[in-house]
Amino acid sequence: MSAPTMAYSLYHSVLVAVHTKDNPTDEEWSGYVDFGRKQMGKYTSSLVISEGGGPTRPSAGR
């Protein structure tokens, strides 16, 4: 099993996501999207920190 490529959390009213240099897997990205939807209304802004990784085009379109 490989190390995670992203982490996310709700910090006060900010949705925070952190990416490594590698793109997240489809499962990681889906988990993030689902988490964000479940937290809707609890955050007023988001912060993304990335070493270069990001969702693939198919993942981002979900």
mmCIF file of C-alpha atoms in Angstrom:
data_model
loop_
_atom_site.group_PDB
_atom_site.id
_atom_site.type_symbol
_atom_site.label_atom_id
_atom_site.label_comp_id
_atom_site.label_asym_id
_atom_site.label_seq_id
_atom_site.Cartn_x
_atom_site.Cartn_y
_atom_site.Cartn_z
ATOM 1 C CA MET A 1 0.000 0.000 0.000
ATOM 2 C CA SER A 2 1.354 3.412 -0.912
ATOM 3 C CA ALA A 3 1.344 6.521 1.246
ATOM 4 C CA PRO A 4 -1.610 8.922 0.934
ATOM 5 C CA THR A 5 -1.176 11.763 -1.534
ATOM 6 C CA MET A 6 -3.630 14.129 0.143
ATOM 7 C CA ALA A 7 -5.226 14.980 3.462
ATOM 8 C CA TYR A 8 -8.187 17.190 4.290
ATOM 9 C CA SER A 9 -10.030 18.467 7.300
ATOM 10 C CA LEU A 10 -12.392 21.138 8.507
ATOM 11 C CA TYR A 11 -10.607 23.705 10.669
ATOM 12 C CA HIS A 12 -13.086 26.097 12.253
ATOM 13 C CA SER A 13 -14.916 27.407 9.149
ATOM 14 C CA VAL A 14 -12.184 26.572 6.620
ATOM 15 C CA LEU A 15 -12.051 23.416 4.505
ATOM 16 C CA VAL A 16 -8.324 22.599 4.232
ATOM 17 C CA ALA A 17 -6.771 20.231 1.669
ATOM 18 C CA VAL A 18 -3.078 19.351 1.332
ATOM 19 C CA HIS A 19 -1.568 17.536 -1.672
ATOM 20 C CA THR A 20 1.844 15.955 -2.111
ATOM 21 C CA LYS A 21 3.666 16.219 -5.444
ATOM 22 C CA ASP A 22 1.671 13.206 -6.679
ATOM 23 C CA ASN A 23 -1.903 13.281 -7.939
ATOM 24 C CA PRO A 24 -4.489 11.818 -5.568
ATOM 25 C CA THR A 25 -6.037 8.495 -6.489
ATOM 26 C CA ASP A 26 -9.646 8.455 -7.652
ATOM 27 C CA GLU A 27 -10.594 7.017 -4.246
ATOM 28 C CA GLU A 28 -8.784 9.800 -2.365
ATOM 29 C CA TRP A 29 -10.368 12.487 -4.515
ATOM 30 C CA SER A 30 -13.844 10.972 -4.151
ATOM 31 C CA GLY A 31 -13.347 10.889 -0.376
ATOM 32 C CA TYR A 32 -12.445 14.573 -0.399
ATOM 33 C CA VAL A 33 -15.431 15.530 -2.552
ATOM 34 C CA ASP A 34 -17.800 13.493 -0.364
ATOM 35 C CA PHE A 35 -16.334 15.055 2.780
ATOM 36 C CA GLY A 36 -16.773 18.554 1.353
ATOM 37 C CA ARG A 37 -20.385 17.859 0.454
ATOM 38 C CA LYS A 38 -21.160 16.482 3.925
ATOM 39 C CA GLN A 39 -19.606 19.563 5.526
ATOM 40 C CA MET A 40 -21.487 22.011 3.272
ATOM 41 C CA GLY A 41 -22.738 24.938 5.322
ATOM 42 C CA LYS A 42 -20.057 24.426 7.985
ATOM 43 C CA TYR A 43 -17.287 26.180 6.039
ATOM 44 C CA THR A 44 -17.128 29.614 4.490
ATOM 45 C CA SER A 45 -13.831 29.243 2.636
ATOM 46 C CA SER A 46 -11.304 26.684 1.529
ATOM 47 C CA LEU A 47 -7.522 26.511 1.501
ATOM 48 C CA VAL A 48 -5.532 24.178 -0.746
ATOM 49 C CA ILE A 49 -1.805 23.651 -0.301
ATOM 50 C CA SER A 50 -0.084 21.565 -2.960
ATOM 51 C CA GLU A 51 3.443 20.496 -3.787
ATOM 52 C CA GLY A 52 2.173 20.071 -7.352
ATOM 53 C CA GLY A 53 -0.331 17.229 -7.160
ATOM 54 C CA GLY A 54 -3.952 17.650 -8.076
ATOM 55 C CA PRO A 55 -6.925 15.704 -9.375
ATOM 56 C CA THR A 56 -6.855 14.142 -12.808
ATOM 57 C CA ARG A 57 -9.279 15.586 -15.383
ATOM 58 C CA PRO A 58 -11.791 12.732 -14.944
ATOM 59 C CA SER A 59 -11.641 13.062 -11.134
ATOM 60 C CA ALA A 60 -11.984 16.833 -11.199
ATOM 61 C CA GLY A 61 -15.094 16.549 -13.345
ATOM 62 C CA ARG A 62 -17.019 14.671 -10.647
#
